[in-house]
Amino acid sequence: MTELSAAFAHILTPVSMFYVILGVTLGITVGAIPGLTGSMLIALTIPLTFYMESTLALILLVSMYVGAVSGGLITASLLRIPGTPASVVTTFDGYPMAKGGRPGRAIGIGIMSSFVGGCISWLFLVSLSPPLAKIALKFGPFELFALVLMALVLIASVGQGSFLRGLISGFLGLLVACPGVDPVLGTLRLDFSIDELAGGFGLLPVLIGLFGISQIINDIMEIELKVERIPLTFSGMFLSLQDLKKQAVNLIRSSVIGTWVGILPGIGANIGSILAYSAAKNSSKTPEKFGTGTDEGVVASEAANNATIGGALIPLITMGIPGSLIDAILLGALILHDVTPGPLLFRDHPGLAYGIIASALVANILMFFIMLGASFGIARLVDIPKSYLVPTILAFCVVGTFALNNRIFDVWVMFLFGLVGYGLERARVPLGPFVIGIILSPIAEVQLRSGLMLSGGTLLPLVTRPIALAFVIISLLTLVWTVYQEMFAHKRNR
Amino acid sequence: MDSKLSSYKADMILAVVLLAGSLYVFWESLSLPDSPYEPMGPAFVPQALCILIGFLAIVVFVQGIRKWQGAMEQSPAAAETEPSETDDVVKHPWLAILAVLLMFAYIGSMHLKLLGFRTATIIFILLLGVSLVSYEKEKVVVLHLIILLILAGIMGLGGYYLFTQVFYVNLP
């Protein structure tokens, strides 16, 4: 508790608060603009944080995370275009509510739900993280390898697109991380006679390419996409206690669902909000009203997607396993700042670990006030022409990537993976497993090879050690269930 | 162009690219030495992944062919009229290709030291911006050019100052 208090004391200083406000505001703004995503913002900001102290850098990035997930509510409700993938489900009821003459209520309910969801998941984050970190210290190489395997299978099966394509994406990501120095022997591997590849493909150039360049190419393809924005009004924006009482059960249920979905490695906010929405609809006395602008739909979606933030931070800071795509990028930030993510984070960098926890709450509180105050202005930002935004962002991608290591090679890597990312999405191969694969490949390989050295070359500990066995069983069950569902759906379509 | 058939072509192209890529990487990994200290060695993981990706690529290819055959066995007209999910959005592939080429030239000019960061960035933003404005607004007017010039100046000159003087990065 003293470390947590110290973390709060550190955050409540002018410099830290400046970064929290900046991060939340930028996150909300970017989250609200269709075509820009929180992952893009965070990936582009990481090179700039190289010159910052690591705790301040993570405070800024976590604040952006909170803002970005929340900001998508604005365009989801007023334009029926989710500003971020996390807000897709909010369009189901947020937009009809706004179109039906209650735009203020759609935004107000969404902001309140986001705030409550974020707070409830924060309670899980602060109470589960320290004990989980202690349990994770007992993980051996086979447990960690099995955990990574489970993360890949989960994201391939639950993410967008077919399971087959999800697996391809995950394996590709694992393969892309192979060039460079062999993590066990230290010899050069798959450098294709390119000197710069001795260090492998840089993680951040790959991320900026995948999330920045590929998204921009898509935006250029649809440059003429015109949107009609519903004007926002104050009317109905502030909820009464009566409203809150009516939605209390839905709020808590959706927040818990979002938190636990967030904890599952590799799965993000959009899945959390889908599951919470389904649960709310199934439990509702008026399920037929879902999709027409009902309060319950907006509450479920927004509470859950913000709750995934706290949940997803749990595996990140306790085990070094990203709980979502954005957490995968945050992992990159930790590595850039010379911090080894994993169970030792709490022991070796307690200030940083608790700083992340504290910033999640403070950012959530500030998000509430900033969204309430700035929604009007932010809603107008969608009117900024893409023809001004796109060249600026591209130039920023180039300079930001170059700044990492002062190498033009990294810029070429970013460019290449931008094209690869666009091509993969056109082929309906999701990018999520690809990123998780790149991030987790070194961990998976090192743990597997270390484990085999310890066990004398046998994989038996994967089934004889209980925690490893549990992860393997979950992976196999998910694999079998997903394949069965896809085959069943295929036969039904015939 | 009928949307359903084009998705099968995408499947087949994906499969061929993945198969070719995985074969190449597998071939490259054959020259990696074994490890005297552990059973796996540096080549195991890349080779295993190449085999898995190659196998999945073949599955995608076979699926693509089956779907294509199935669609052709029904009336080709039915296949042609199946709408794609983005049919209501006008797409500009040539504009995207132009943007990619401009970006290639932007990075290439700095790599080959033909242009410095400031000049290359200003030219890039102006050229790309004008191309995009002509599609988004249908007509490029002086106001658009002024705004683009300001943006180009901010990114080119302002960005150069920020990164060289504040962050101490040696830009090209």
XYZ file of C-alpha atoms in Angstrom:
666
model
C 0.000 0.000 0.000
C 2.867 2.390 0.696
C 4.123 1.910 -2.829
C 0.648 2.636 -4.190
C 0.376 5.768 -2.052
C 3.809 6.847 -3.248
C 2.697 6.258 -6.837
C -0.385 8.435 -6.318
C 1.746 11.100 -4.669
C 4.040 11.020 -7.718
C 1.134 11.278 -10.142
C -0.500 14.150 -8.328
C 2.466 16.411 -9.081
C 2.201 19.134 -11.746
C 4.476 17.424 -14.286
C 2.775 14.044 -13.997
C -0.702 15.570 -14.060
C 0.270 17.500 -17.182
C 1.141 14.227 -18.910
C -2.049 12.544 -17.705
C -4.209 15.417 -19.017
C -2.236 15.535 -22.266
C -2.447 11.783 -22.714
C -6.169 11.547 -21.992
C -6.995 14.524 -24.230
C -4.912 13.244 -27.142
C -6.304 9.752 -26.638
C -9.922 10.969 -26.655
C -9.263 13.134 -29.720
C -7.597 10.377 -31.698
C -10.105 7.798 -30.505
C -12.893 10.042 -31.726
C -11.521 10.573 -35.231
C -12.388 7.723 -37.606
C -9.315 6.513 -39.411
C -7.040 7.183 -36.446
C -6.684 4.645 -33.659
C -5.310 4.545 -30.144
C -2.753 1.930 -31.175
C -1.496 4.290 -33.886
C -1.243 7.178 -31.432
C 0.596 5.146 -28.811
C 2.932 3.534 -31.360
C 3.816 6.988 -32.744
C 4.285 8.513 -29.292
C 6.664 5.849 -28.001
C 9.704 7.149 -29.928
C 9.101 10.576 -28.384
C 9.030 9.105 -24.873
C 12.556 7.769 -25.342
C 13.820 11.022 -23.874
C 11.451 10.914 -20.895
C 11.830 9.213 -17.562
C 10.255 5.746 -17.859
C 7.503 6.203 -15.241
C 6.379 9.482 -16.810
C 6.447 7.851 -20.232
C 4.199 5.014 -19.094
C 1.881 7.460 -17.338
C 1.475 9.338 -20.625
C 0.927 6.173 -22.657
C -1.554 4.589 -20.229
C -3.488 7.886 -20.176
C -3.617 7.810 -23.973
C -4.888 4.228 -23.757
C -7.735 5.242 -21.442
C -8.597 8.258 -23.589
C -8.494 6.377 -26.872
C -10.822 3.585 -25.751
C -13.271 6.178 -24.389
C -13.088 8.633 -27.305
C -14.609 6.253 -29.806
C -17.973 6.783 -28.099
C -18.351 10.247 -29.639
C -18.226 9.269 -33.294
C -19.917 5.939 -32.627
C -22.968 7.820 -31.317
C -22.964 10.897 -33.537
C -21.755 9.450 -36.836
C -22.374 5.703 -36.505
C -18.693 5.244 -37.214
C -16.734 3.707 -34.346
C -13.703 5.882 -33.681
C -11.943 2.795 -32.386
C -12.715 -0.927 -32.743
C -13.750 -0.884 -29.066
C -16.773 1.269 -29.915
C -18.288 -0.865 -32.649
C -21.012 -2.161 -30.350
C -21.789 1.350 -29.099
C -23.063 2.211 -32.590
C -25.863 -0.353 -32.176
C -27.728 1.770 -29.642
C -25.739 5.000 -29.328
C -26.449 6.141 -32.869
C -30.190 5.327 -32.860
C -30.456 7.158 -29.534
C -28.700 10.217 -30.968
C -30.696 10.101 -34.177
C -33.895 9.811 -32.153
C -33.250 13.265 -30.708
C -31.194 12.314 -27.636
C -27.538 12.809 -28.636
C -26.674 14.356 -25.266
C -28.044 11.351 -23.432
C -26.120 8.921 -25.653
C -22.863 10.691 -24.868
C -23.701 11.268 -21.196
C -24.655 7.651 -20.551
C -21.590 6.473 -22.436
C -19.234 8.688 -20.441
C -20.747 7.634 -17.114
C -20.578 3.950 -18.076
C -16.980 4.287 -19.270
C -16.066 5.887 -15.960
C -17.742 3.209 -13.829
C -16.318 0.403 -15.961
C -12.848 1.855 -15.624
C -13.186 2.215 -11.847
C -14.468 -1.314 -11.277
C -11.710 -2.838 -13.380
C -9.193 -0.706 -11.512
C -10.294 -2.365 -8.276
C -9.456 -5.732 -9.834
C -6.168 -4.356 -11.139
C -5.005 -3.080 -7.769
C -6.137 -6.112 -5.792
C -5.094 -8.903 -8.171
C -1.805 -7.604 -9.565
C 0.527 -7.903 -6.562
C -0.548 -11.455 -5.588
C -0.571 -12.570 -9.251
C 2.942 -11.227 -9.677
C 4.035 -13.358 -6.725
C 2.364 -16.441 -8.238
C 3.933 -15.659 -11.619
C 7.374 -15.723 -10.002
C 6.812 -19.435 -9.517
C 6.227 -19.926 -13.254
C 8.946 -21.955 -14.850
C 9.858 -22.043 -18.530
C 7.146 -24.568 -19.423
C 4.440 -22.511 -17.692
C 5.483 -19.387 -19.561
C 5.675 -21.217 -22.883
C 2.211 -22.726 -22.320
C 0.852 -19.287 -21.380
C 2.151 -17.777 -24.615
C 0.674 -20.668 -26.574
C -2.676 -20.065 -24.866
C -2.517 -16.338 -25.669
C -1.951 -17.082 -29.351
C -4.718 -19.655 -29.578
C -7.145 -17.363 -27.732
C -6.525 -14.354 -29.903
C -6.614 -16.440 -33.084
C -9.926 -17.978 -32.117
C -11.756 -15.107 -30.491
C -10.427 -12.271 -32.642
C -11.795 -11.112 -35.960
C -11.782 -13.321 -39.015
C -11.468 -17.057 -39.375
C -9.455 -19.188 -36.990
C -7.289 -20.420 -39.850
C -6.311 -16.886 -40.765
C -5.794 -16.021 -37.116
C -3.334 -18.896 -36.791
C -1.540 -17.865 -39.985
C -1.264 -14.362 -38.607
C 0.101 -15.556 -35.264
C 2.672 -17.862 -36.876
C 3.750 -15.106 -39.247
C 4.283 -12.814 -36.301
C 6.373 -15.478 -34.562
C 8.431 -15.942 -37.728
C 9.018 -12.208 -38.259
C 10.622 -12.058 -34.821
C 13.180 -14.769 -35.724
C 15.752 -12.788 -37.775
C 18.563 -11.327 -35.757
C 20.501 -12.797 -32.894
C 19.513 -16.236 -31.669
C 18.133 -15.606 -28.154
C 19.841 -18.659 -26.605
C 23.140 -19.079 -28.433
C 23.720 -15.466 -29.417
C 24.635 -16.354 -33.025
C 23.302 -14.535 -36.086
C 20.228 -16.054 -37.612
C 18.266 -15.328 -40.810
C 19.909 -11.979 -41.462
C 19.707 -12.515 -45.269
C 23.172 -10.888 -45.550
C 21.756 -7.527 -44.497
C 23.962 -5.965 -41.816
C 21.132 -3.979 -40.272
C 19.128 -7.163 -39.729
C 21.626 -8.312 -37.123
C 19.320 -6.659 -34.615
C 16.210 -8.103 -36.213
C 13.233 -6.100 -37.360
C 12.765 -3.324 -34.823
C 9.554 -3.798 -32.870
C 8.414 -0.188 -33.076
C 9.003 0.281 -36.814
C 6.949 -2.877 -37.349
C 4.160 -1.627 -35.062
C 4.104 1.859 -36.593
C 4.003 0.302 -40.045
C 1.237 -2.146 -39.192
C -1.003 0.295 -37.326
C -0.012 3.608 -38.853
C 0.853 3.114 -42.500
C -1.633 0.341 -43.273
C -4.489 2.316 -41.700
C -3.475 5.438 -43.636
C -3.438 3.496 -46.929
C -6.973 2.354 -46.123
C -8.031 5.927 -45.358
C -6.626 7.089 -48.692
C -8.551 4.369 -50.500
C -11.766 5.716 -48.940
C -10.841 9.404 -49.099
C -14.264 10.379 -50.386
C -16.141 8.764 -47.507
C -18.459 11.522 -46.338
C -20.062 11.441 -42.944
C -23.060 13.296 -41.586
C -22.586 14.341 -38.018
C -25.536 14.672 -35.649
C -25.138 17.953 -33.717
C -24.472 17.396 -30.030
C -26.621 19.129 -27.407
C -26.365 19.416 -23.642
C -29.879 18.192 -23.155
C -30.038 14.915 -21.226
C -26.270 14.664 -20.862
C -26.220 14.547 -17.070
C -27.772 11.431 -15.615
C -29.996 11.337 -12.569
C -29.585 9.019 -9.567
C -32.700 7.237 -10.765
C -30.988 6.482 -14.094
C -27.938 5.156 -12.275
C -30.027 2.922 -10.010
C -31.822 1.429 -13.021
C -28.536 0.585 -14.698
C -26.593 -0.502 -11.598
C -26.764 -4.269 -12.238
C -25.990 -3.846 -15.936
C -23.076 -1.547 -15.112
C -21.516 -3.948 -12.641
C -22.082 -7.053 -14.776
C -20.679 -5.415 -17.918
C -17.679 -4.069 -16.008
C -16.865 -7.497 -14.574
C -17.240 -9.146 -17.994
C -14.988 -6.499 -19.528
C -12.380 -6.911 -16.797
C -12.179 -10.678 -17.157
C -12.087 -10.530 -20.942
C -9.289 -8.008 -20.602
C -7.339 -10.354 -18.340
C -7.370 -13.077 -21.000
C -4.128 -12.566 -22.880
C -4.433 -11.080 -26.337
C -8.126 -10.241 -26.292
C -9.159 -6.611 -26.297
C -11.954 -4.155 -25.732
C -14.071 -4.962 -28.758
C -14.599 -8.563 -27.648
C -15.388 -7.418 -24.101
C -18.080 -5.043 -25.287
C -19.612 -7.670 -27.604
C -19.875 -10.191 -24.771
C -21.264 -7.641 -22.308
C -23.827 -6.441 -24.853
C -24.992 -10.018 -25.457
C -25.240 -10.641 -21.718
C -27.209 -7.420 -21.204
C -29.595 -8.313 -24.029
C -30.140 -11.824 -22.718
C -30.823 -10.527 -19.192
C -33.028 -7.642 -20.228
C -36.806 -7.596 -19.738
C -37.060 -5.823 -23.103
C -34.480 -7.462 -25.393
C -36.429 -6.387 -28.474
C -35.490 -2.767 -27.707
C -31.772 -3.464 -28.155
C -30.617 -1.857 -31.374
C -33.249 0.885 -31.236
C -31.472 3.255 -28.848
C -31.868 1.664 -25.435
C -29.862 2.871 -22.419
C -28.887 -0.698 -21.525
C -27.092 -1.251 -24.828
C -24.900 1.834 -24.498
C -24.204 1.120 -20.821
C -23.143 -2.475 -21.485
C -20.845 -1.618 -24.378
C -19.113 1.381 -22.862
C -18.725 -0.055 -19.351
C -17.186 -3.228 -20.744
C -14.787 -1.648 -23.202
C -13.297 0.630 -20.573
C -13.222 -2.198 -18.047
C -10.985 -4.211 -20.377
C -8.251 -1.599 -19.850
C -7.717 -2.458 -16.199
C -8.133 -6.153 -16.885
C -5.641 -6.135 -19.753
C -3.033 -4.328 -17.652
C -3.049 -7.193 -15.146
C -1.244 -9.844 -17.266
C 0.967 -7.101 -18.709
C 2.443 -5.936 -15.428
C 2.359 -9.267 -13.598
C 3.592 -11.624 -16.313
C 4.745 -9.490 -19.211
C 1.982 -10.947 -21.379
C -0.099 -8.302 -23.147
C -3.804 -8.444 -22.400
C -4.672 -6.675 -25.647
C -3.122 -5.164 -28.766
C -2.483 -1.809 -27.135
C -0.890 -3.590 -24.195
C 1.404 -5.302 -26.700
C 2.497 -1.848 -27.801
C 2.931 -0.772 -24.168
C 5.161 -3.808 -23.755
C 7.273 -2.393 -26.549
C 7.481 0.858 -24.592
C 8.730 -0.953 -21.499
C 11.410 -2.706 -23.563
C 12.430 0.597 -25.149
C 12.920 2.051 -21.683
C 15.177 -0.833 -20.703
C 12.595 -2.311 -18.357
C 12.254 -6.090 -18.509
C 8.544 -6.849 -18.394
C 7.461 -9.891 -16.431
C 6.945 -11.085 -12.877
C 10.052 -9.250 -11.671
C 8.578 -5.851 -12.569
C 7.035 -5.444 -9.126
C 10.293 -6.370 -7.446
C 12.756 -4.482 -9.643
C 10.648 -1.483 -10.684
C 7.861 -1.105 -8.088
C 7.559 2.609 -8.779
C 6.853 1.917 -12.419
C 4.427 -0.957 -11.751
C 2.409 1.041 -9.231
C 2.738 4.127 -11.406
C 0.923 2.275 -14.174
C -1.770 1.175 -11.719
C -2.251 4.657 -10.272
C -2.274 6.349 -13.680
C -5.062 4.014 -14.860
C -7.345 5.401 -12.128
C -6.339 9.048 -12.389
C -6.650 8.946 -16.179
C -10.092 7.366 -15.848
C -11.261 10.148 -13.502
C -9.876 12.874 -15.763
C -11.392 11.152 -18.799
C -14.808 11.607 -17.213
C -14.403 15.359 -16.817
C -12.594 15.958 -20.103
C -15.162 13.980 -22.090
C -18.030 15.877 -20.463
C -16.409 19.220 -21.114
C -14.765 18.634 -24.469
C -17.196 16.422 -26.368
C -18.579 19.385 -28.305
C -15.190 20.452 -29.568
C -13.968 16.928 -30.183
C -17.098 16.080 -32.156
C -16.168 18.855 -34.586
C -12.675 17.445 -35.137
C -14.088 14.769 -37.397
C -14.633 17.589 -39.894
C -10.866 17.954 -40.385
C -10.217 16.874 -43.975
C -8.255 13.668 -44.376
C -6.212 15.344 -47.095
C -4.583 17.477 -44.375
C -4.332 14.789 -41.722
C -2.939 11.973 -43.845
C 0.276 13.603 -45.204
C 1.021 15.036 -41.756
C 0.645 11.691 -40.044
C 2.751 9.943 -42.693
C 5.564 12.457 -42.282
C 5.305 12.011 -38.535
C 5.531 8.226 -38.927
C 8.756 8.656 -40.913
C 10.474 11.034 -38.522
C 9.259 9.188 -35.431
C 10.607 5.888 -36.734
C 13.919 7.423 -37.810
C 14.338 9.010 -34.386
C 14.402 5.592 -32.688
C 17.875 4.590 -33.811
C 18.890 7.264 -36.330
C 18.630 4.634 -39.085
C 16.849 4.986 -42.397
C 16.657 1.151 -42.405
C 14.001 1.348 -39.682
C 11.949 3.667 -41.889
C 12.131 1.147 -44.716
C 11.024 -1.591 -42.274
C 8.075 0.583 -41.257
C 7.189 1.157 -44.899
C 7.466 -2.547 -45.717
C 5.299 -3.616 -42.806
C 2.799 -0.935 -43.663
C 2.348 -2.625 -47.024
C 2.389 -6.065 -45.407
C -0.254 -4.971 -42.876
C -2.484 -3.548 -45.591
C -2.073 -6.693 -47.687
C -2.877 -8.949 -44.749
C -6.041 -6.992 -43.933
C -7.150 -7.113 -47.563
C -6.678 -10.880 -47.414
C -8.814 -10.893 -44.239
C -5.874 -11.915 -42.068
C -6.247 -10.134 -38.708
C -3.292 -8.119 -37.417
C -3.876 -8.829 -33.738
C -2.325 -12.314 -33.625
C 0.541 -11.057 -35.813
C 1.490 -8.420 -33.254
C 1.078 -10.779 -30.318
C 3.264 -13.260 -32.187
C 6.064 -10.740 -32.733
C 6.009 -9.622 -29.125
C 5.800 -13.062 -27.592
C 8.075 -14.973 -29.965
C 11.322 -14.292 -28.076
C 9.634 -15.242 -24.779
C 8.136 -18.424 -26.217
C 11.355 -19.574 -27.865
C 13.643 -18.796 -24.940
C 11.332 -20.471 -22.441
C 10.817 -23.561 -24.593
C 14.512 -24.036 -25.300
C 15.484 -23.339 -21.685
C 12.835 -25.759 -20.528
C 14.100 -28.470 -22.848
C 17.635 -27.961 -21.587
C 16.406 -28.340 -17.999
C 14.235 -31.367 -18.722
C 16.845 -33.159 -20.795
C 15.040 -32.685 -24.095
C 11.574 -33.891 -23.105
C 8.305 -31.942 -23.348
C 6.753 -34.010 -20.545
C 6.738 -31.137 -18.025
C 4.066 -29.489 -20.208
C 1.676 -32.147 -18.936
C 3.177 -33.025 -15.573
C 3.370 -29.489 -14.191
C -0.198 -28.493 -13.172
C -0.185 -24.817 -14.221
C 1.398 -25.604 -17.595
C -1.099 -28.432 -18.063
C -3.998 -26.075 -17.285
C -2.837 -23.617 -19.964
C -2.346 -26.440 -22.461
C -5.825 -27.818 -21.757
C -7.402 -24.376 -22.218
C -5.502 -23.987 -25.500
C -6.620 -27.407 -26.762
C -10.235 -26.890 -25.719
C -10.311 -23.479 -27.396
C -8.743 -24.966 -30.516
C -11.207 -27.846 -30.710
C -14.231 -25.659 -29.920
C -13.285 -23.046 -32.500
C -12.620 -25.581 -35.243
C -15.907 -27.326 -34.421
C -17.824 -24.045 -34.535
C -16.289 -23.050 -37.869
C -17.032 -26.448 -39.405
C -20.595 -26.333 -38.042
C -21.117 -22.811 -39.395
C -19.703 -23.864 -42.772
C -22.110 -26.842 -42.999
C -25.052 -24.628 -41.951
C -24.213 -22.087 -44.684
C -24.267 -24.840 -47.293
C -15.617 -7.365 -61.245
C -17.620 -9.820 -59.164
C -16.811 -9.497 -55.487
C -17.022 -13.154 -54.516
C -14.579 -14.305 -57.175
C -12.139 -11.573 -56.281
C -12.039 -12.801 -52.674
C -11.074 -16.271 -53.967
C -8.286 -14.719 -55.983
C -7.137 -12.958 -52.811
C -7.127 -16.334 -51.012
C -5.032 -17.924 -53.727
C -2.615 -15.025 -53.942
C -2.234 -15.081 -50.154
C -1.599 -18.818 -50.212
C 0.996 -18.618 -52.979
C 2.840 -15.727 -51.306
C 2.840 -17.478 -47.931
C 4.017 -20.758 -49.433
C 6.788 -19.091 -51.428
C 7.892 -17.033 -48.429
C 7.935 -19.971 -46.048
C 9.865 -22.136 -48.549
C 12.464 -19.406 -48.959
C 12.907 -18.865 -45.225
C 13.078 -22.639 -44.662
C 15.780 -22.914 -47.298
C 17.727 -20.073 -45.659
C 17.475 -21.735 -42.252
C 19.099 -24.941 -43.555
C 22.488 -23.237 -43.301
C 22.074 -22.536 -39.582
C 24.352 -24.645 -37.373
C 23.087 -27.096 -34.767
C 23.618 -26.323 -31.129
C 25.905 -28.590 -29.095
C 24.244 -27.470 -25.853
C 20.544 -28.079 -26.408
C 18.254 -30.315 -28.428
C 16.556 -27.625 -30.545
C 19.119 -25.194 -31.878
C 18.544 -21.886 -33.684
C 16.983 -23.449 -36.780
C 14.178 -25.396 -35.121
C 11.683 -22.609 -34.445
C 11.945 -20.911 -37.886
C 11.725 -24.286 -39.633
C 8.741 -25.424 -37.563
C 6.959 -22.140 -38.248
C 7.705 -22.361 -41.983
C 6.224 -25.855 -42.093
C 3.125 -24.745 -40.200
C 2.634 -21.641 -42.356
C 3.243 -23.632 -45.540
C 0.677 -26.231 -44.483
C -1.920 -23.592 -43.594
C -1.213 -21.819 -46.886
C -2.021 -25.023 -48.770
C -5.269 -25.348 -46.805
C -6.202 -21.734 -47.710
C -5.383 -22.441 -51.373
C -7.519 -25.574 -51.453
C -10.381 -23.751 -49.689
C -10.095 -20.936 -52.226
C -10.289 -23.315 -55.176
C -13.278 -25.162 -53.712
C -15.195 -21.942 -53.092
C -14.391 -20.711 -56.598
C -15.554 -23.974 -58.126
C -18.699 -23.880 -56.013
C -19.459 -20.314 -57.061
C -18.901 -21.133 -60.741
C -21.176 -24.197 -60.505
C -24.005 -21.947 -59.350
C -24.879 -19.369 -61.932
C -21.908 -17.053 -62.486
C -24.441 -14.228 -62.520
C -25.362 -15.031 -58.927
C -21.686 -14.888 -58.051
C -21.382 -11.567 -59.819
C -24.290 -9.971 -58.054
C -23.191 -10.930 -54.557
C -22.311 -7.606 -53.030
C -19.085 -7.072 -51.233
C -19.339 -5.518 -47.779
C -17.843 -2.244 -48.966
C -19.653 -1.805 -52.283
C -21.268 1.445 -51.116
C -17.866 3.120 -50.562
C -16.022 4.498 -53.581
C -12.452 3.242 -53.470
C -9.425 4.902 -55.017
C -6.717 2.270 -55.490
C -4.710 4.449 -57.870
C -4.623 7.217 -55.303
C -3.339 4.759 -52.732
C -0.680 3.548 -55.190
C 0.345 7.149 -55.825
C 0.620 7.732 -52.074
C 2.785 4.625 -51.687
C 5.035 5.724 -54.561
C 5.357 9.217 -53.107
C 6.271 7.733 -49.773
C 8.830 5.473 -51.434
C 10.342 8.501 -53.160
C 10.288 10.500 -49.907
C 12.194 7.854 -47.971
C 14.439 7.036 -50.942
C 15.475 10.641 -51.488
C 16.626 10.894 -47.871
C 18.308 7.477 -47.960
C 20.295 8.387 -51.071
C 21.043 11.817 -49.586
C 19.464 13.547 -52.559
C 17.317 15.690 -50.307
C 17.444 16.594 -46.641
C 14.557 16.008 -44.244
C 13.199 19.546 -44.470
C 13.024 19.751 -48.265
C 11.839 16.180 -48.715
C 9.090 16.585 -46.118
C 7.796 19.853 -47.542
C 7.680 18.454 -51.072
C 6.070 15.204 -49.899
C 3.306 16.894 -47.906
C 2.534 19.338 -50.703
C 2.417 16.706 -53.434
C 0.404 14.175 -51.443
C -1.848 16.812 -49.958
C -2.722 18.297 -53.343
C -3.450 14.814 -54.739
C -5.747 13.996 -51.832
C -7.510 17.386 -51.827
C -8.316 17.001 -55.512
C -10.267 13.823 -54.679
C -11.750 14.849 -51.355
C -12.837 18.337 -52.329
C -13.055 17.818 -56.108
C -11.368 21.144 -56.717
C -8.097 22.510 -55.376
C -8.375 26.176 -54.469
C -5.830 28.654 -53.173
C -7.007 28.192 -49.568
C -6.216 24.482 -49.710
C -2.745 25.235 -51.055
C -2.104 27.776 -48.316
C -3.171 25.323 -45.616
C -1.012 22.592 -47.105
C 1.926 24.974 -47.318
C 1.523 25.859 -43.652
C 1.287 22.179 -42.680
C 4.321 21.361 -44.812
C 6.242 24.203 -43.196
C 5.298 23.112 -39.696
C 6.234 19.492 -40.275
C 9.311 20.179 -42.369
C 10.867 23.114 -40.573
C 9.187 22.792 -37.193
C 9.700 19.051 -37.090
C 13.365 19.477 -38.022
C 13.874 21.996 -35.212
C 12.007 19.860 -32.676
C 13.918 16.684 -33.394
C 17.373 18.172 -33.880
C 17.382 20.876 -31.206
C 15.058 19.428 -28.567
C 15.451 15.666 -29.001
C 19.001 15.782 -30.447
C 18.231 13.440 -33.326
C 20.422 13.811 -36.424
C 17.842 13.969 -39.192
C 18.992 13.494 -42.812
